[in-house]
Amino acid sequence: MERRRGHLFIISGPSGAGKSTLRKKLLERFPDLVYSVSYTTRLPRPGEREGWDYRFVDEDKFRKLLREGKFLEWAQVHGNLYGTNREDVEKALEDGCDVILEIDVQGASQVKKQMPESVLIFVMPPSETALEERLLSRGSEAPEAIKVRLDNAQKEIASAATYDHIIVNDDINKAVDKLASIIAQYRKHER
Ligand code: ADP
Ligand code: 5GP
């Protein structure tokens, strides 16, 4: 019997909207979802783990991987390079696993072109003020880097209309419920 191909779910949204928080809570509910750990040239934040949060590489290594065709998609975001490992994603989908990517809007549009059946989910902050407060409270970036991220937020939000689903992350528990129900809806169609 032919094996079911997995679903590809892509989560995007401005920095500080709560994507990582939501994704981690989602994975607690659906431990069989495969999270594709991206490559980045950004430096690790305190507490971030190699191979868990990101695969941290320098720019030479990133460009080598790019030349070798290793990325399903890649983009420059907030001044750093980020990319998704093609082989990991394709293998997991072929094996019938559902995969989650947490990538920016440029990367999401590259993947949607290659895999039109992928499901795009946009995480929206409840307000600009909340977004700024969350970035400040996370405390992971210097003020200049926070400014870059807030400046980019408007451009990213302008792409939300092209997404299949929009989740406003006001109350975290409600937002996780919404995200989980979207995932369950696609899985239910075939099981
Ligand atoms: P992103 O991955 O989109 O950049 P994070 O998940 O790192 O965002 O969240 C940014 C900050 O906002 C973190 O400190 C996180 O704990 C906090 N946060 C996330 N969701 C909420 C929420 N619904 N209400 C309040 N704070 C939140
Ligand atoms: P952060 O530096 O806050 O972890 O991530 C910054 C931005 O880069 C976020 O919008 C995040 O979704 C995006 N990002 C993370 N990994 C990738 C990736 O592999 N590809 C692309 N295009 N964007 C990514």
Short mmCIF file of C-alpha atoms and ligand atoms in Angstrom, two decimals:
data_model
loop_
_atom_site.label_atom_id
_atom_site.label_comp_id
_atom_site.label_asym_id
_atom_site.label_seq_id
_atom_site.Cartn_x
_atom_site.Cartn_y
_atom_site.Cartn_z
CA MET A 1 0.00 0.00 0.00
CA GLU A 2 1.27 3.49 -0.83
CA ARG A 3 2.34 5.48 2.20
CA ARG A 4 0.55 8.77 3.01
CA ARG A 5 2.70 11.83 2.35
CA GLY A 6 2.99 14.21 5.32
CA HIS A 7 1.54 17.72 5.52
CA LEU A 8 3.86 20.71 5.56
CA PHE A 9 2.80 23.51 7.92
CA ILE A 10 4.61 26.85 7.74
CA ILE A 11 4.43 29.37 10.57
CA SER A 12 5.42 33.00 9.93
CA GLY A 13 4.87 36.35 11.62
CA PRO A 14 6.79 39.36 12.87
CA SER A 15 9.57 38.92 15.38
CA GLY A 16 8.09 38.87 18.89
CA ALA A 17 4.60 37.75 17.76
CA GLY A 18 5.08 34.49 19.69
CA LYS A 19 5.87 31.96 16.93
CA SER A 20 8.50 29.99 18.86
CA THR A 21 6.40 29.96 22.02
CA LEU A 22 3.38 28.64 20.07
CA ARG A 23 5.43 26.11 18.12
CA LYS A 24 6.95 24.66 21.31
CA LYS A 25 3.52 24.33 22.93
CA LEU A 26 2.14 22.76 19.75
CA LEU A 27 4.90 20.15 19.75
CA GLU A 28 3.98 19.22 23.33
CA ARG A 29 0.45 18.44 22.08
CA PHE A 30 1.55 16.72 18.88
CA PRO A 31 4.88 15.03 19.67
CA ASP A 32 4.83 13.25 16.31
CA LEU A 33 5.14 16.54 14.38
CA VAL A 34 8.63 17.03 12.96
CA TYR A 35 10.14 20.47 13.49
CA SER A 36 12.76 21.30 10.88
CA VAL A 37 15.65 23.04 12.66
CA SER A 38 16.94 25.86 10.43
CA TYR A 39 20.46 26.98 9.71
CA THR A 40 21.31 30.53 10.71
CA THR A 41 24.28 32.88 10.76
CA ARG A 42 22.74 34.67 13.77
CA LEU A 43 24.60 34.24 17.05
CA PRO A 44 22.92 32.01 19.65
CA ARG A 45 20.85 33.74 22.33
CA PRO A 46 21.47 32.72 25.93
CA GLY A 47 19.79 29.35 26.44
CA GLU A 48 19.55 28.48 22.74
CA ARG A 49 20.94 25.06 21.89
CA GLU A 50 22.83 23.98 18.76
CA GLY A 51 20.76 21.55 16.70
CA TRP A 52 17.69 22.19 18.80
CA ASP A 53 16.81 25.87 18.27
CA TYR A 54 19.02 26.36 15.21
CA ARG A 55 22.07 24.97 13.48
CA PHE A 56 24.42 27.88 14.05
CA VAL A 57 26.93 28.41 11.22
CA ASP A 58 29.17 31.20 9.96
CA GLU A 59 28.48 32.95 6.68
CA ASP A 60 31.13 30.93 4.74
CA LYS A 61 29.53 27.67 5.80
CA PHE A 62 26.04 28.97 5.00
CA ARG A 63 27.12 30.06 1.49
CA LYS A 64 28.80 26.67 0.91
CA LEU A 65 25.55 24.87 1.84
CA LEU A 66 23.68 27.24 -0.47
CA ARG A 67 26.03 26.48 -3.42
CA GLU A 68 25.58 22.78 -2.77
CA GLY A 69 21.78 23.15 -3.12
CA LYS A 70 21.12 22.06 0.46
CA PHE A 71 18.36 24.63 1.13
CA LEU A 72 14.69 24.18 0.34
CA GLU A 73 14.47 27.95 0.86
CA TRP A 74 16.65 30.64 2.36
CA ALA A 75 16.46 34.36 3.07
CA GLN A 76 18.19 37.28 4.68
CA VAL A 77 16.08 38.35 7.65
CA HIS A 78 16.87 41.24 10.03
CA GLY A 79 20.46 41.23 8.71
CA ASN A 80 21.15 37.48 9.20
CA LEU A 81 20.89 34.50 6.86
CA TYR A 82 18.45 31.68 7.55
CA GLY A 83 17.77 28.49 5.57
CA THR A 84 15.77 25.26 5.70
CA ASN A 85 17.46 21.92 5.11
CA ARG A 86 15.86 20.44 1.98
CA GLU A 87 16.70 16.80 2.65
CA ASP A 88 15.27 16.75 6.20
CA VAL A 89 11.94 18.14 5.05
CA GLU A 90 11.59 15.98 1.93
CA LYS A 91 12.54 12.80 3.76
CA ALA A 92 10.13 13.43 6.66
CA LEU A 93 7.25 14.18 4.26
CA GLU A 94 8.00 11.06 2.21
CA ASP A 95 8.09 9.03 5.42
CA GLY A 96 4.55 10.24 6.10
CA CYS A 97 5.44 12.67 8.90
CA ASP A 98 3.82 16.09 9.22
CA VAL A 99 6.45 18.83 9.29
CA ILE A 100 6.49 22.32 10.84
CA LEU A 101 8.67 25.14 9.52
CA GLU A 102 9.00 28.44 11.36
CA ILE A 103 10.30 30.74 8.66
CA ASP A 104 9.86 34.30 7.41
CA VAL A 105 7.46 35.46 4.70
CA GLN A 106 10.10 35.39 1.92
CA GLY A 107 10.94 31.77 2.72
CA ALA A 108 7.28 30.80 3.01
CA SER A 109 6.55 32.12 -0.47
CA GLN A 110 9.53 30.18 -1.91
CA VAL A 111 8.25 26.94 -0.34
CA LYS A 112 4.62 27.55 -1.41
CA LYS A 113 5.81 27.83 -5.04
CA GLN A 114 7.60 24.48 -4.83
CA MET A 115 4.97 22.76 -2.68
CA PRO A 116 1.59 24.43 -3.31
CA GLU A 117 -0.15 22.01 -0.95
CA SER A 118 1.78 23.41 2.06
CA VAL A 119 -0.34 25.19 4.68
CA LEU A 120 0.64 28.78 5.54
CA ILE A 121 -0.20 30.02 9.05
CA PHE A 122 0.47 33.62 10.06
CA VAL A 123 0.89 34.57 13.73
CA MET A 124 -0.27 38.13 14.32
CA PRO A 125 0.44 40.16 17.47
CA PRO A 126 -2.65 41.77 19.06
CA SER A 127 -1.15 45.27 18.58
CA GLU A 128 2.05 47.12 17.71
CA THR A 129 2.46 48.04 21.37
CA ALA A 130 2.19 44.41 22.44
CA LEU A 131 4.77 43.43 19.84
CA GLU A 132 7.25 46.01 21.10
CA GLU A 133 6.60 45.03 24.73
CA ARG A 134 7.21 41.35 23.92
CA LEU A 135 10.47 42.07 22.13
CA LEU A 136 11.61 44.25 25.04
CA SER A 137 10.55 41.68 27.64
CA ARG A 138 12.29 38.84 25.79
CA GLY A 139 15.47 40.85 26.26
CA SER A 140 17.35 38.93 23.58
CA GLU A 141 18.25 41.80 21.26
CA ALA A 142 19.95 45.17 21.69
CA PRO A 143 17.75 48.26 21.15
CA GLU A 144 19.04 48.77 17.57
CA ALA A 145 18.23 45.15 16.66
CA ILE A 146 14.75 45.53 18.19
CA LYS A 147 14.23 48.61 16.03
CA VAL A 148 15.17 46.66 12.86
CA ARG A 149 12.70 43.91 13.83
CA LEU A 150 9.88 46.41 14.52
CA ASP A 151 10.58 48.22 11.22
CA ASN A 152 10.35 44.89 9.36
CA ALA A 153 7.13 43.92 11.17
CA GLN A 154 4.90 46.11 8.96
CA LYS A 155 6.28 44.55 5.75
CA GLU A 156 5.73 41.07 7.15
CA ILE A 157 2.18 41.88 8.31
CA ALA A 158 1.41 43.12 4.79
CA SER A 159 1.94 39.52 3.56
CA ALA A 160 -0.55 38.02 6.03
CA ALA A 161 -3.39 38.22 3.51
CA THR A 162 -1.62 35.64 1.31
CA TYR A 163 -1.67 33.07 4.16
CA ASP A 164 -4.20 30.27 4.53
CA HIS A 165 -4.79 31.00 8.23
CA ILE A 166 -4.18 33.94 10.55
CA ILE A 167 -3.94 33.46 14.32
CA VAL A 168 -3.99 36.52 16.59
CA ASN A 169 -1.74 35.64 19.52
CA ASP A 170 -3.36 37.61 22.33
CA ASP A 171 -4.12 34.97 24.95
CA ILE A 172 -1.44 32.30 24.53
CA ASN A 173 -3.68 29.37 25.47
CA LYS A 174 -6.39 30.39 23.00
CA ALA A 175 -3.76 30.85 20.29
CA VAL A 176 -2.33 27.35 20.91
CA ASP A 177 -5.86 25.90 20.78
CA LYS A 178 -6.45 27.63 17.44
CA LEU A 179 -3.14 26.42 16.02
CA ALA A 180 -3.79 22.87 17.24
CA SER A 181 -7.28 22.90 15.71
CA ILE A 182 -5.88 23.99 12.32
CA ILE A 183 -3.33 21.16 12.37
CA ALA A 184 -5.98 18.64 13.47
CA GLN A 185 -8.32 19.79 10.69
CA TYR A 186 -5.79 18.86 7.97
CA ARG A 187 -4.86 15.59 9.63
CA LYS A 188 -8.50 14.55 10.06
CA HIS A 189 -9.14 14.71 6.31
CA GLU A 190 -7.10 11.57 5.74
CA ARG A 191 -7.06 9.51 8.87
P1 ADP B 1 8.85 34.98 17.99
O1 ADP B 1 9.30 33.56 17.94
O2 ADP B 1 7.64 35.24 17.13
O3 ADP B 1 9.94 35.98 17.71
P2 ADP B 1 8.60 34.49 20.86
O4 ADP B 1 7.87 33.19 20.88
O5 ADP B 1 10.06 34.48 21.17
O6 ADP B 1 8.34 35.28 19.47
O7 ADP B 1 7.83 35.47 21.86
C1 ADP B 1 8.32 36.78 22.13
C2 ADP B 1 8.10 37.09 23.62
O8 ADP B 1 6.69 37.24 23.86
C3 ADP B 1 8.59 35.96 24.54
O9 ADP B 1 9.17 36.57 25.69
C4 ADP B 1 7.30 35.21 24.88
O10 ADP B 1 7.39 34.59 26.14
C5 ADP B 1 6.26 36.31 24.85
N1 ADP B 1 4.91 35.87 24.43
C6 ADP B 1 4.59 34.97 23.47
N2 ADP B 1 3.25 34.85 23.35
C7 ADP B 1 2.70 35.70 24.26
C8 ADP B 1 1.34 36.04 24.63
N3 ADP B 1 0.29 35.49 24.02
N4 ADP B 1 1.16 36.95 25.60
C9 ADP B 1 2.23 37.53 26.20
N5 ADP B 1 3.53 37.26 25.92
C10 ADP B 1 3.77 36.35 24.95
P1 5GP B 2 14.98 34.80 15.10
O1 5GP B 2 16.31 35.44 14.84
O2 5GP B 2 14.08 35.69 15.93
O3 5GP B 2 15.09 33.39 15.64
O4 5GP B 2 14.26 34.66 13.69
C1 5GP B 2 14.11 35.79 12.86
C2 5GP B 2 13.22 35.45 11.70
O5 5GP B 2 13.83 34.47 10.87
C3 5GP B 2 11.85 34.88 12.07
O6 5GP B 2 10.88 35.50 11.21
C4 5GP B 2 11.99 33.43 11.73
O7 5GP B 2 10.75 32.84 11.43
C5 5GP B 2 12.88 33.50 10.51
N1 5GP B 2 13.52 32.23 10.20
C6 5GP B 2 13.99 31.29 11.05
N2 5GP B 2 14.48 30.23 10.38
C7 5GP B 2 14.30 30.50 9.06
C8 5GP B 2 14.58 29.78 7.86
O8 5GP B 2 15.10 28.67 7.85
N3 5GP B 2 14.27 30.40 6.70
C9 5GP B 2 13.69 31.64 6.65
N4 5GP B 2 13.40 32.15 5.45
N5 5GP B 2 13.40 32.34 7.75
C10 5GP B 2 13.70 31.78 8.95
#
